[in-house]
C-alpha cells in the first residue's frame, strides 16, 4: 500500500538516538568540560528535546493512521475470507496462489491443498483449451475478462461464470467464480451480495455504461448525505460540484479503458455543502460477451487522514521554526549563563543558611514545634519536642500517634488529628485546641496551634504546642479568688445591710416617733413650729425609704424568703423602675428546693445584672425570664425584644456586666451564651449551672 510506514522502526531509531546521546554525555562527564562545551551541549540537548517532542507527536498521529489502515486491511481480509463468492488468485502459469473459504467449498478441497495446483485440472476437458486462451488474454491485455465453463470437480456441477482481471502489483490474475444455477439460486446470491454491500463501511455506487447511477448502498448516503432517490439517474460528477476540471475526468476514463480499472483521490462535496476527500476505486463489470455493462465505484472518506497528514506537515514546519527560534534564544542566553550559574550557587548557599537558621530558630523556641507533610508525617521536630519525647525522634506518623496514644485526655488527640486534616485539606486556615496530656509528674495543659506554611514548594503544616499549665493554674486560682471575693462581698453586703437595719434603721425609727409626737403636740399651740416639724418628718420618711433602698440593693430582704420570692420581687421592682413589661416563667417550682445556698445569690445577681442591662441599653418594651432545671443543672434565660447586641460588643468597655456574668458562671462550672431569641429580634442570655459545685482539679 502506498504511504506505508513503520512507526516501530521510527521509535526504535529515536530510542537509539537518545541512548547514543546519553552515552556521549556519560563519556564526556568523566573529563572536565569548558564553559563553551557546556553551553554547546546544553544547546544540543534542548534542540534534541524539541525535536523529540515534535517527532513524538508526529509518530502518535502516524500510529493512529497505521491502526486505521490495519483495521481496514483486516476488514477487507475478513470480507475476502468469509465472502459467499469463490475468489482465486492465479499466477501466469495458472497455478493457484490464494483461495478463500468459498473457493475451497466449491472445489471440495482444503485450502492448503489447493495452493500450488493448476486451476486447469478443475475445468472440464472440453473447455480446457478455451480456458488457456482466456487466461493468456487476461495477462496480455490486463482488461477484465469473463469466461463460462463447466467445472467437473465441483460438487454442485454445472457451468460456472469466471470473472478475472489482472493485478499488476502482484503480477497475478484475480478471479471470481460463481455458479450459473437456476433463477432462485441467482436471486439468493444476489441478495447475499446486496447484504454485503449494505453492511460495509465503504460507499458503493453502480452506474450503467452511460455513467448514470443506478444503485447506491447505505454507506453512500452516510458519507455524502444524498439519499438513494436523489442520486439515482445522475452522473457521479454532481458530487464534485466543479472541484475538478474536465481534464481530470478525461484522464480517469482513459485509464479505465486502457487498464481496466482506476483508483485515486477526489475532493467532493456533501449534500450540506461540506467538502471531503475520498479514495475512489472504479471497476467495470462486463457481460458474457466481454462488453462493459456497468461500472462499480467503491470509495471511503479519508478527510481525517488528509487533515492528519497536513497536521504532521505543519508540525514539521513548526519544528523547524521552533528550533530556529530556540537557537536564537540560546545564543542570547549563553551570555548570561555564567552569571546565572554564579547566582544559583549563591542562592543554594543562602538556602542552606536559611534552612540552618530556620532549624536553629525552631530549636530555640520553648514550645514544641513539629513540621508535617501532606500525609501527616513528621518532617522536622525542634529540640523541645525531642526533649519531650525523651531525646528520641518523635513518631513519624503523627496523626496515628494523636489517635492511638492513651495519654491524650478527653479525646483531645482525635480532635487534634481532625483539625490537622482540615488544615491539610484547606477546609480551615488554622486550628487551635486546648487539651490535657498525662505526663510522668501528673497532668499538664497544652495549647496546640495548627497552621499552613505559606510558601513555594510542597505543602507543610506547622503544629506548635505551648505549655499553659501555669496559666491554667493561675486562671483557676483567679477564678477561685473571684468566687471567694464574691462570697466575701455578699457576706459584707449582708452584714452592712443588717447593721444599717439594726442601728441606723432603729435610730431613724426612734427619731420618727419623736418627731411624730412633737408634730402632734405643736399642731394646735404652735402652727409655725408644727410646719417645721412636718417638714422634718418628711425628711425622716425620705431617709427611711432611702435606707430601705440601700438595704435592698445590698441584700434584698426578699432573699430571706427564698430565691423565688427574690426573683419575683426583682421582676416587679424592674417593672416599676423601667416601665418595661417583664414576664417571669418558672417551669417547675420544685427546682428551688434543689438549689443550694451557693447558687441562690449567684442566680439572683445574674438576674439583677441582666435586667439592668435591658433597662439601660436594650431600648426594649418586653423582657422575659425563664427558669428551669433538670437532674444535673439549673437553666436560666433572660431575653428582650430590643435592638440586640453586636457579636464583638461583650469585649467593649461598656459590657463589664456581661463579662461579670460570664466569669461568675464559669467559676460555678457552668456555660454561658449570648444569642438571639426565637423571634429573631433582641438579645437572649442563656446559661446553665450545675446543681453541685465543681470539684477542685489540681494542675
XYZ file of C-alpha atoms in Angstrom:
699
model
C 0.000 0.000 0.000
C 1.287 3.498 -0.907
C 2.218 5.663 2.067
C 3.034 2.663 4.243
C 5.208 3.456 7.245
C 6.814 1.611 10.132
C 6.312 3.567 13.367
C 8.038 0.841 15.353
C 11.212 1.376 13.359
C 10.941 5.149 13.850
C 10.519 4.750 17.603
C 13.488 2.381 17.663
C 15.606 4.940 15.798
C 14.582 7.624 18.310
C 15.495 5.380 21.227
C 18.898 4.606 19.671
C 19.470 8.314 19.113
C 18.606 9.063 22.772
C 20.845 6.218 24.023
C 23.782 7.476 21.935
C 23.225 10.974 23.281
C 23.164 9.722 26.898
C 26.302 7.572 26.350
C 28.089 10.547 24.828
C 27.180 12.671 27.847
C 28.370 9.926 30.198
C 31.727 9.693 28.396
C 32.145 13.431 28.426
C 31.161 13.657 32.128
C 34.354 11.767 33.088
C 36.525 14.665 31.919
C 36.244 18.332 32.927
C 34.393 20.474 30.392
C 34.945 24.072 29.470
C 32.169 26.648 29.661
C 31.869 26.723 25.861
C 31.453 22.939 25.740
C 28.843 23.058 28.498
C 26.904 25.711 26.587
C 27.164 23.785 23.326
C 25.970 20.549 24.937
C 23.115 22.367 26.660
C 22.092 23.849 23.316
C 22.227 20.438 21.613
C 20.189 18.830 24.391
C 17.484 21.464 24.223
C 17.263 21.271 20.412
C 17.135 17.463 20.600
C 14.418 17.675 23.211
C 12.293 19.897 20.970
C 12.844 17.564 18.014
C 11.914 14.521 20.072
C 8.754 16.197 21.348
C 7.631 17.108 17.836
C 8.552 13.666 16.472
C 6.629 12.010 19.267
C 3.536 14.000 18.294
C 4.017 13.057 14.628
C 4.634 9.401 15.495
C 1.500 9.306 17.640
C -0.523 10.536 14.676
C 1.199 8.035 12.358
C 0.462 5.270 14.841
C -3.212 6.227 14.721
C -3.196 6.187 10.911
C -1.423 2.853 10.942
C -4.059 1.441 13.294
C -6.812 2.680 10.979
C -5.033 1.156 7.977
C -4.573 -2.176 9.735
C -8.229 -2.136 10.800
C -9.332 -1.550 7.194
C -6.936 -4.203 5.948
C -8.283 -6.697 8.482
C -11.826 -5.834 7.430
C -11.013 -6.446 3.772
C -9.275 -9.686 4.668
C -12.290 -10.788 6.685
C -14.646 -9.906 3.832
C -12.393 -11.781 1.404
C -12.187 -14.884 3.547
C -15.857 -15.014 4.543
C -17.395 -13.877 1.247
C -20.055 -16.259 -0.154
C -18.435 -15.922 -3.606
C -15.392 -18.022 -4.580
C -12.185 -15.975 -5.052
C -8.906 -17.225 -6.574
C -5.532 -15.689 -7.348
C -3.577 -17.353 -10.185
C -0.012 -16.999 -11.376
C 0.849 -16.676 -15.094
C 1.149 -20.460 -15.384
C -2.361 -20.917 -13.943
C -1.215 -22.156 -10.521
C -3.497 -21.217 -7.603
C -1.645 -18.853 -5.193
C -4.589 -17.845 -2.997
C -8.189 -19.009 -2.377
C -10.914 -18.164 0.132
C -13.222 -20.466 2.103
C -15.965 -20.402 -0.554
C -13.417 -21.457 -3.190
C -12.362 -24.394 -1.021
C -16.017 -25.445 -0.703
C -16.566 -25.031 -4.450
C -13.697 -27.343 -5.378
C -14.228 -29.681 -2.364
C -10.589 -29.318 -1.371
C -8.794 -27.982 1.695
C -7.419 -24.513 1.036
C -3.865 -25.546 1.811
C -4.051 -28.419 -0.637
C -5.374 -26.068 -3.349
C -2.296 -23.848 -3.219
C 0.201 -24.874 -5.907
C -2.356 -26.760 -8.034
C -3.228 -25.715 -11.561
C -6.769 -24.391 -11.877
C -6.993 -26.042 -15.342
C -7.292 -29.502 -13.787
C -10.682 -28.478 -12.322
C -12.017 -27.288 -15.707
C -13.927 -29.819 -17.800
C -11.723 -31.289 -20.590
C -13.830 -29.860 -23.411
C -13.247 -26.298 -22.086
C -9.573 -26.508 -21.110
C -8.287 -25.107 -24.446
C -10.644 -22.121 -24.186
C -9.538 -21.678 -20.558
C -5.875 -21.402 -21.554
C -6.668 -18.748 -24.203
C -8.852 -16.901 -21.662
C -6.065 -16.805 -19.031
C -3.474 -15.654 -21.567
C -5.788 -12.845 -22.693
C -6.170 -11.658 -19.090
C -2.400 -11.376 -18.610
C -1.776 -9.900 -22.057
C -4.465 -7.219 -22.150
C -4.841 -6.508 -18.436
C -8.569 -5.922 -19.016
C -11.369 -7.662 -17.145
C -12.409 -10.905 -18.909
C -15.481 -13.126 -18.477
C -15.482 -16.871 -19.218
C -18.110 -19.549 -18.713
C -17.119 -23.192 -18.440
C -18.149 -26.342 -16.558
C -16.053 -27.487 -13.578
C -16.241 -31.261 -13.349
C -14.579 -31.204 -9.909
C -17.341 -29.044 -8.353
C -19.804 -30.974 -6.158
C -22.591 -28.749 -7.460
C -21.668 -29.422 -11.069
C -22.903 -27.281 -13.922
C -21.450 -24.239 -15.656
C -19.504 -21.629 -13.782
C -19.055 -17.935 -14.530
C -15.454 -16.829 -14.176
C -14.607 -13.107 -13.993
C -10.897 -12.272 -13.969
C -8.758 -9.157 -14.036
C -5.020 -8.530 -13.911
C -3.295 -7.259 -10.706
C -0.072 -5.529 -11.745
C 1.253 -5.206 -8.180
C 1.327 -8.968 -7.601
C 1.575 -9.981 -11.296
C -1.356 -12.337 -10.844
C -4.891 -12.818 -12.095
C -7.659 -12.261 -9.564
C -10.632 -14.430 -10.346
C -14.224 -14.630 -9.064
C -16.127 -17.874 -9.770
C -19.929 -18.036 -9.466
C -22.273 -20.886 -10.311
C -24.737 -20.357 -13.137
C -27.608 -22.110 -11.401
C -31.339 -21.591 -11.640
C -33.120 -18.281 -11.112
C -33.722 -18.968 -7.425
C -30.036 -19.539 -6.762
C -29.111 -16.399 -8.675
C -31.584 -14.382 -6.657
C -30.191 -15.832 -3.424
C -26.636 -14.991 -4.452
C -27.780 -11.524 -5.456
C -29.411 -10.989 -2.063
C -26.209 -12.076 -0.335
C -24.237 -9.664 -2.451
C -26.630 -6.823 -1.578
C -26.378 -7.754 2.118
C -22.614 -7.457 1.978
C -22.872 -4.096 0.203
C -25.325 -2.824 2.831
C -23.057 -3.731 5.753
C -19.642 -2.498 4.588
C -18.459 0.953 5.661
C -17.251 1.989 2.176
C -19.641 3.765 -0.144
C -20.623 1.865 -3.306
C -22.341 3.223 -6.412
C -23.165 1.297 -9.570
C -23.584 3.087 -12.915
C -24.670 1.912 -16.307
C -22.500 2.139 -19.411
C -23.699 5.754 -19.855
C -22.291 6.559 -16.405
C -25.694 7.125 -14.805
C -26.091 5.951 -11.206
C -28.472 3.002 -10.927
C -27.743 1.849 -7.350
C -26.026 3.018 -4.138
C -25.546 1.383 -0.734
C -26.365 2.932 2.724
C -22.714 3.906 3.266
C -23.012 6.166 0.191
C -25.819 8.081 1.923
C -23.912 8.204 5.259
C -20.821 9.704 3.596
C -22.366 12.093 1.041
C -25.694 12.894 2.719
C -27.617 12.177 -0.505
C -30.454 9.675 -0.346
C -30.618 6.909 -2.973
C -33.531 8.533 -4.805
C -31.545 11.802 -5.030
C -28.511 10.131 -6.585
C -30.041 7.517 -8.939
C -30.168 8.689 -12.529
C -27.478 11.357 -12.116
C -23.885 11.458 -13.295
C -21.460 10.940 -10.366
C -19.794 14.200 -11.374
C -22.557 16.077 -9.498
C -20.729 15.191 -6.267
C -17.690 17.159 -7.394
C -19.593 20.452 -7.723
C -16.882 21.756 -10.053
C -13.910 20.974 -7.804
C -12.085 19.097 -10.610
C -11.540 20.343 -14.167
C -12.856 18.314 -17.152
C -9.305 17.184 -17.968
C -9.246 15.242 -14.680
C -12.223 13.126 -15.729
C -10.800 12.619 -19.234
C -7.653 11.112 -17.723
C -9.843 8.910 -15.468
C -11.819 7.436 -18.397
C -8.673 6.948 -20.469
C -7.164 4.940 -17.615
C -10.371 2.880 -17.299
C -10.269 1.972 -20.986
C -6.565 1.161 -21.017
C -6.022 -0.529 -17.634
C -9.494 -1.876 -16.955
C -9.699 -0.054 -13.591
C -8.942 3.289 -11.932
C -8.163 4.369 -8.375
C -7.305 7.734 -6.943
C -8.369 10.574 -4.659
C -11.078 13.160 -5.287
C -12.404 16.206 -3.494
C -16.200 16.028 -3.464
C -18.982 17.904 -1.727
C -21.597 16.570 0.680
C -25.244 17.472 0.462
C -24.791 20.115 3.210
C -22.055 21.842 1.203
C -19.158 20.467 3.254
C -16.196 19.296 1.165
C -14.495 15.976 1.856
C -11.682 13.884 0.395
C -12.463 10.386 -0.820
C -10.369 7.469 -2.024
C -12.206 6.050 -5.070
C -11.727 2.802 -6.976
C -13.697 2.227 -10.231
C -14.003 -1.198 -11.815
C -16.020 -2.032 -14.960
C -18.400 -5.022 -14.975
C -18.600 -6.989 -18.235
C -21.343 -9.071 -19.781
C -20.924 -12.620 -21.049
C -19.685 -11.294 -24.387
C -16.972 -9.250 -22.683
C -18.584 -5.858 -23.249
C -18.792 -3.383 -20.365
C -22.283 -3.371 -18.883
C -21.799 -1.446 -15.618
C -19.237 0.448 -13.564
C -18.799 -0.116 -9.813
C -17.258 2.648 -7.729
C -16.108 1.967 -4.180
C -14.976 4.943 -2.109
C -14.182 5.839 1.511
C -13.943 9.154 3.370
C -10.247 9.934 4.025
C -10.736 13.550 5.101
C -9.446 12.929 8.619
C -6.393 11.130 7.290
C -5.634 14.038 4.964
C -6.088 16.509 7.808
C -3.754 14.406 9.939
C -1.144 14.372 7.187
C -1.469 18.138 6.861
C -1.126 18.457 10.626
C 2.033 16.363 10.531
C 3.466 18.606 7.823
C 2.517 21.648 9.878
C 4.189 20.093 12.916
C 7.389 19.621 10.933
C 7.223 23.228 9.800
C 6.634 24.384 13.363
C 9.512 22.181 14.469
C 11.906 23.911 12.107
C 10.618 27.304 13.198
C 10.824 26.480 16.910
C 14.326 25.081 16.519
C 15.408 28.293 14.797
C 13.752 30.450 17.466
C 15.171 28.346 20.274
C 18.629 28.522 18.763
C 18.370 32.305 18.647
C 17.220 32.365 22.271
C 20.073 30.116 23.379
C 22.632 32.324 21.656
C 21.412 35.251 23.741
C 21.069 33.134 26.881
C 24.674 31.944 26.697
C 25.842 35.456 27.514
C 24.088 35.267 30.901
C 24.807 31.629 31.682
C 27.876 32.259 33.809
C 26.132 34.880 35.868
C 23.100 32.653 36.355
C 25.300 29.768 37.461
C 27.033 32.026 39.979
C 23.700 33.362 41.231
C 22.392 29.809 41.524
C 25.357 28.821 43.669
C 24.817 31.861 45.847
C 21.107 31.059 46.115
C 21.911 27.493 47.152
C 24.266 28.766 49.835
C 21.618 31.234 51.018
C 19.020 28.482 51.015
C 21.223 26.259 53.162
C 21.888 29.160 55.517
C 18.163 29.926 55.693
C 17.403 26.286 56.417
C 20.014 26.206 59.194
C 18.635 29.478 60.572
C 15.073 28.100 60.406
C 16.047 24.957 62.312
C 18.074 26.949 64.814
C 15.132 29.311 65.344
C 12.769 26.406 65.940
C 15.251 24.779 68.321
C 15.494 27.979 70.344
C 11.741 28.126 70.944
C 10.430 26.819 74.267
C 7.311 25.470 72.551
C 7.201 22.049 70.967
C 7.109 22.616 67.195
C 6.626 19.950 64.521
C 6.522 20.329 60.747
C 4.270 17.814 58.953
C 3.874 16.927 55.277
C 0.642 16.385 53.355
C 0.308 12.823 54.680
C 0.687 13.917 58.306
C 4.224 12.576 58.732
C 6.839 14.467 60.755
C 9.336 16.321 58.546
C 11.131 18.202 61.325
C 10.859 18.473 65.117
C 12.663 21.042 67.262
C 14.759 20.331 70.359
C 11.884 20.998 72.765
C 9.876 18.312 71.023
C 12.841 15.928 71.134
C 13.266 16.519 74.877
C 9.560 15.936 75.448
C 9.801 12.644 73.529
C 12.785 11.555 75.646
C 15.631 12.629 73.330
C 14.276 10.342 70.618
C 12.796 11.090 67.241
C 9.007 11.582 67.512
C 6.772 9.033 65.886
C 6.796 9.767 62.103
C 3.077 9.064 61.664
C 1.936 11.912 63.907
C -1.773 11.522 63.158
C -1.615 7.880 64.247
C 0.106 8.976 67.462
C -2.671 11.509 68.131
C -5.408 8.941 67.602
C -3.876 5.993 69.471
C -1.795 7.308 72.387
C -3.822 6.938 75.634
C -2.166 9.929 77.306
C -4.427 12.352 75.442
C -7.237 13.265 77.839
C -10.891 13.548 76.828
C -10.389 12.535 73.184
C -8.183 15.564 72.564
C -5.795 13.561 70.355
C -8.521 12.659 67.880
C -9.765 16.272 67.857
C -6.247 17.485 67.076
C -5.869 14.891 64.277
C -9.165 16.028 62.742
C -8.034 19.663 62.932
C -4.720 18.839 61.234
C -6.552 17.025 58.428
C -8.861 20.022 57.968
C -5.859 22.369 57.648
C -4.119 19.992 55.203
C -7.276 19.782 53.076
C -7.628 23.580 53.090
C -11.017 23.467 54.828
C -9.693 25.796 57.542
C -6.621 28.015 57.631
C -5.783 27.401 61.308
C -6.890 25.214 64.182
C -6.467 25.824 67.928
C -7.067 23.316 70.710
C -6.501 23.328 74.473
C -6.013 19.863 75.885
C -4.755 17.936 78.882
C -1.930 15.410 78.476
C -0.755 12.901 81.069
C 2.972 13.001 81.832
C 5.175 11.331 84.424
C 4.633 14.052 87.077
C 0.880 14.340 86.533
C -1.459 16.015 84.106
C -0.410 19.147 82.253
C -2.316 21.510 79.994
C -1.160 22.448 76.479
C -2.405 24.630 73.660
C -1.936 23.305 70.105
C -1.919 25.723 67.164
C -2.034 24.271 63.635
C -1.322 26.426 60.578
C -0.300 26.024 56.932
C 3.186 27.046 55.847
C 2.589 29.665 53.162
C 5.372 29.378 50.621
C 6.529 27.688 47.456
C 7.223 24.000 47.343
C 5.365 21.078 48.872
C 2.642 21.606 51.451
C 3.865 21.888 55.041
C 1.794 22.140 58.221
C 3.264 23.586 61.430
C 1.971 22.270 64.770
C 3.096 24.244 67.849
C 2.386 23.026 71.400
C 2.584 25.645 74.181
C 2.680 24.596 77.842
C -0.138 26.517 79.515
C -0.290 24.573 82.772
C 0.883 27.561 84.825
C -1.631 29.800 83.108
C -4.386 27.272 83.773
C -3.374 27.133 87.427
C -3.388 30.918 87.601
C -6.777 31.116 85.870
C -8.157 28.521 88.254
C -6.699 30.396 91.226
C -8.089 33.700 89.935
C -11.488 32.088 89.370
C -11.491 30.694 92.898
C -10.333 34.070 94.194
C -13.145 35.770 92.250
C -15.671 33.353 93.751
C -14.203 33.955 97.158
C -14.377 37.724 96.653
C -17.978 37.446 95.519
C -18.775 35.397 98.596
C -16.953 37.885 100.824
C -18.665 40.768 99.068
C -22.093 39.187 99.536
C -21.319 38.477 103.171
C -20.157 42.064 103.644
C -23.273 43.358 101.927
C -25.364 41.179 104.182
C -23.504 42.411 107.267
C -23.755 46.059 106.214
C -27.443 45.610 105.397
C -28.093 44.132 108.806
C -26.044 46.826 110.560
C -27.999 49.507 108.755
C -31.230 47.741 109.638
C -30.253 47.178 113.243
C -28.646 50.519 114.057
C -29.496 53.163 111.503
C -32.986 51.796 110.943
C -33.765 51.714 114.636
C -32.369 55.194 115.172
C -34.367 56.540 112.267
C -37.491 54.804 113.579
C -36.964 56.271 117.063
C -36.319 59.689 115.542
C -39.522 59.431 113.508
C -41.504 58.527 116.644
C -40.107 61.524 118.487
C -40.747 63.866 115.581
C -44.282 62.462 115.168
C -45.002 63.133 118.856
C -43.566 66.648 118.561
C -45.740 67.235 115.486
C -48.868 66.148 117.406
C -48.091 68.449 120.338
C -47.373 71.540 118.228
C -50.262 71.160 115.848
C -52.622 73.489 117.818
C -50.329 75.554 120.019
C -47.501 76.402 117.632
C -48.619 76.319 113.979
C -45.321 77.668 112.637
C -43.269 75.165 114.592
C -45.707 72.478 113.505
C -44.925 73.217 109.867
C -41.230 72.989 110.553
C -41.724 69.672 112.369
C -43.839 68.311 109.473
C -41.026 69.135 107.040
C -38.531 67.378 109.295
C -40.877 64.377 109.478
C -40.967 64.246 105.666
C -37.162 64.282 105.590
C -37.061 61.430 108.074
C -39.528 59.394 105.937
C -37.448 60.067 102.826
C -34.326 58.988 104.658
C -36.048 55.811 105.847
C -37.072 54.984 102.259
C -33.520 55.645 101.051
C -32.137 53.404 103.754
C -34.567 50.664 102.762
C -33.495 51.037 99.087
C -29.832 50.828 100.087
C -30.583 47.756 102.172
C -32.402 46.133 99.207
C -29.515 46.976 96.905
C -27.053 45.431 99.322
C -29.219 42.413 100.070
C -32.948 42.298 99.323
C -34.979 41.262 102.273
C -36.916 39.009 99.873
C -33.881 36.689 99.744
C -34.675 35.659 103.263
C -37.980 34.349 101.889
C -36.246 32.264 99.201
C -34.940 32.628 95.613
C -38.387 32.512 94.026
C -39.687 35.384 96.133
C -36.492 37.370 95.498
C -36.730 36.979 91.699
C -40.441 37.853 91.727
C -39.657 40.951 93.776
C -36.827 41.808 91.379
C -39.142 41.477 88.344
C -41.779 43.672 89.990
C -39.230 46.285 91.003
C -37.864 46.241 87.414
C -41.341 46.935 86.000
C -41.857 49.875 88.381
C -38.468 51.454 87.775
C -38.198 50.972 83.979
C -41.789 50.788 82.744
C -40.839 47.684 80.690
C -43.199 44.724 80.789
C -41.482 41.751 82.439
C -42.723 38.147 82.362
C -41.420 35.509 84.757
C -41.793 31.853 83.726
C -40.873 29.125 86.217
C -41.154 25.645 84.702
C -41.194 23.778 87.999
C -41.296 25.436 91.407
C -39.848 22.287 92.943
C -36.480 23.203 91.446
C -35.933 25.794 94.206
C -35.691 23.008 96.748
C -32.719 21.529 94.838
C -30.836 24.834 94.537
C -28.179 25.216 97.187
C -27.331 28.398 99.018
C -24.208 28.852 96.875
C -26.455 29.249 93.783
C -29.228 31.471 95.179
C -27.135 34.629 95.466
C -25.436 33.912 92.084
C -28.710 33.435 90.224
C -30.275 36.492 91.875
C -27.278 38.693 90.964
C -27.285 37.352 87.365
C -30.988 38.208 87.018
C -30.343 41.602 88.590
C -27.448 42.374 86.193
C -29.349 41.079 83.163
C -32.401 43.260 83.889
C -30.143 46.239 84.485
C -28.576 45.774 81.038
C -32.042 45.571 79.454
C -33.152 48.755 81.206
C -30.028 50.768 80.325
C -29.061 49.500 76.832
C -31.735 47.422 75.049
C -34.442 50.008 74.235
C -36.942 47.159 74.633
C -40.544 47.144 75.820
C -40.693 43.489 76.860
C -38.424 41.271 78.958
C -38.803 37.568 79.770
C -37.161 35.488 82.498
C -37.347 31.707 82.229
C -36.086 29.383 84.961
C -35.995 25.572 84.771
C -33.845 22.644 85.856
C -33.073 19.015 85.175
C -31.385 16.351 87.223
C -27.951 17.941 86.876
C -28.187 21.680 86.261
C -30.253 24.850 86.566
C -31.184 26.611 83.300
C -31.815 30.359 83.200
C -32.564 32.587 80.208
C -33.142 36.344 80.102
C -34.374 37.771 76.784
C -35.768 41.029 75.406
C -37.137 42.394 72.138
C -34.789 45.349 71.913
C -32.050 46.310 69.482
C -29.882 43.285 70.233
C -26.147 43.100 70.774
C -23.240 43.040 68.305
C -21.021 39.931 68.237
C -17.948 41.817 69.448
C -19.724 44.065 71.949
C -19.107 41.925 75.086
C -15.416 42.831 74.801
C -16.153 46.545 74.849
C -15.704 48.921 77.723
C -19.468 49.137 78.384
C -20.048 45.397 78.868
C -18.424 44.649 82.199
C -21.788 43.413 83.439
C -21.895 40.648 80.834
C -18.237 39.854 81.479
C -19.005 39.579 85.180
C -21.922 37.233 84.456
C -19.676 35.055 82.268
C -16.949 34.880 84.906
C -19.470 34.090 87.657
C -20.966 31.251 85.531
C -17.519 29.877 84.596
C -16.490 29.945 88.215
C -19.502 27.788 89.068
C -18.568 25.304 86.302
C -21.444 26.330 84.024
C -21.900 27.510 80.443
C -22.933 30.972 79.263
C -24.136 32.008 75.778
C -25.293 35.259 74.208
C -27.677 34.877 71.284
C -30.943 35.915 69.696
C -34.452 34.884 70.815
C -36.543 32.615 68.548
C -38.417 35.710 67.348
C -35.199 36.924 65.702
C -35.226 40.318 67.479
C -33.440 41.394 70.619
C -30.939 39.616 72.825
C -31.048 36.380 74.825
C -28.738 35.408 77.703
C -28.715 31.630 78.265
C -26.823 29.848 80.997
C -26.765 26.552 82.824
C -25.087 25.939 86.188
C -24.513 22.531 87.787
C -26.532 21.896 90.935
C -23.412 20.604 92.661
C -20.326 22.823 92.913
C -17.482 21.790 90.562
C -14.714 19.745 92.200
C -11.298 21.289 92.627
C -8.976 19.993 89.882
C -5.268 20.280 90.735
C -2.896 21.231 87.913
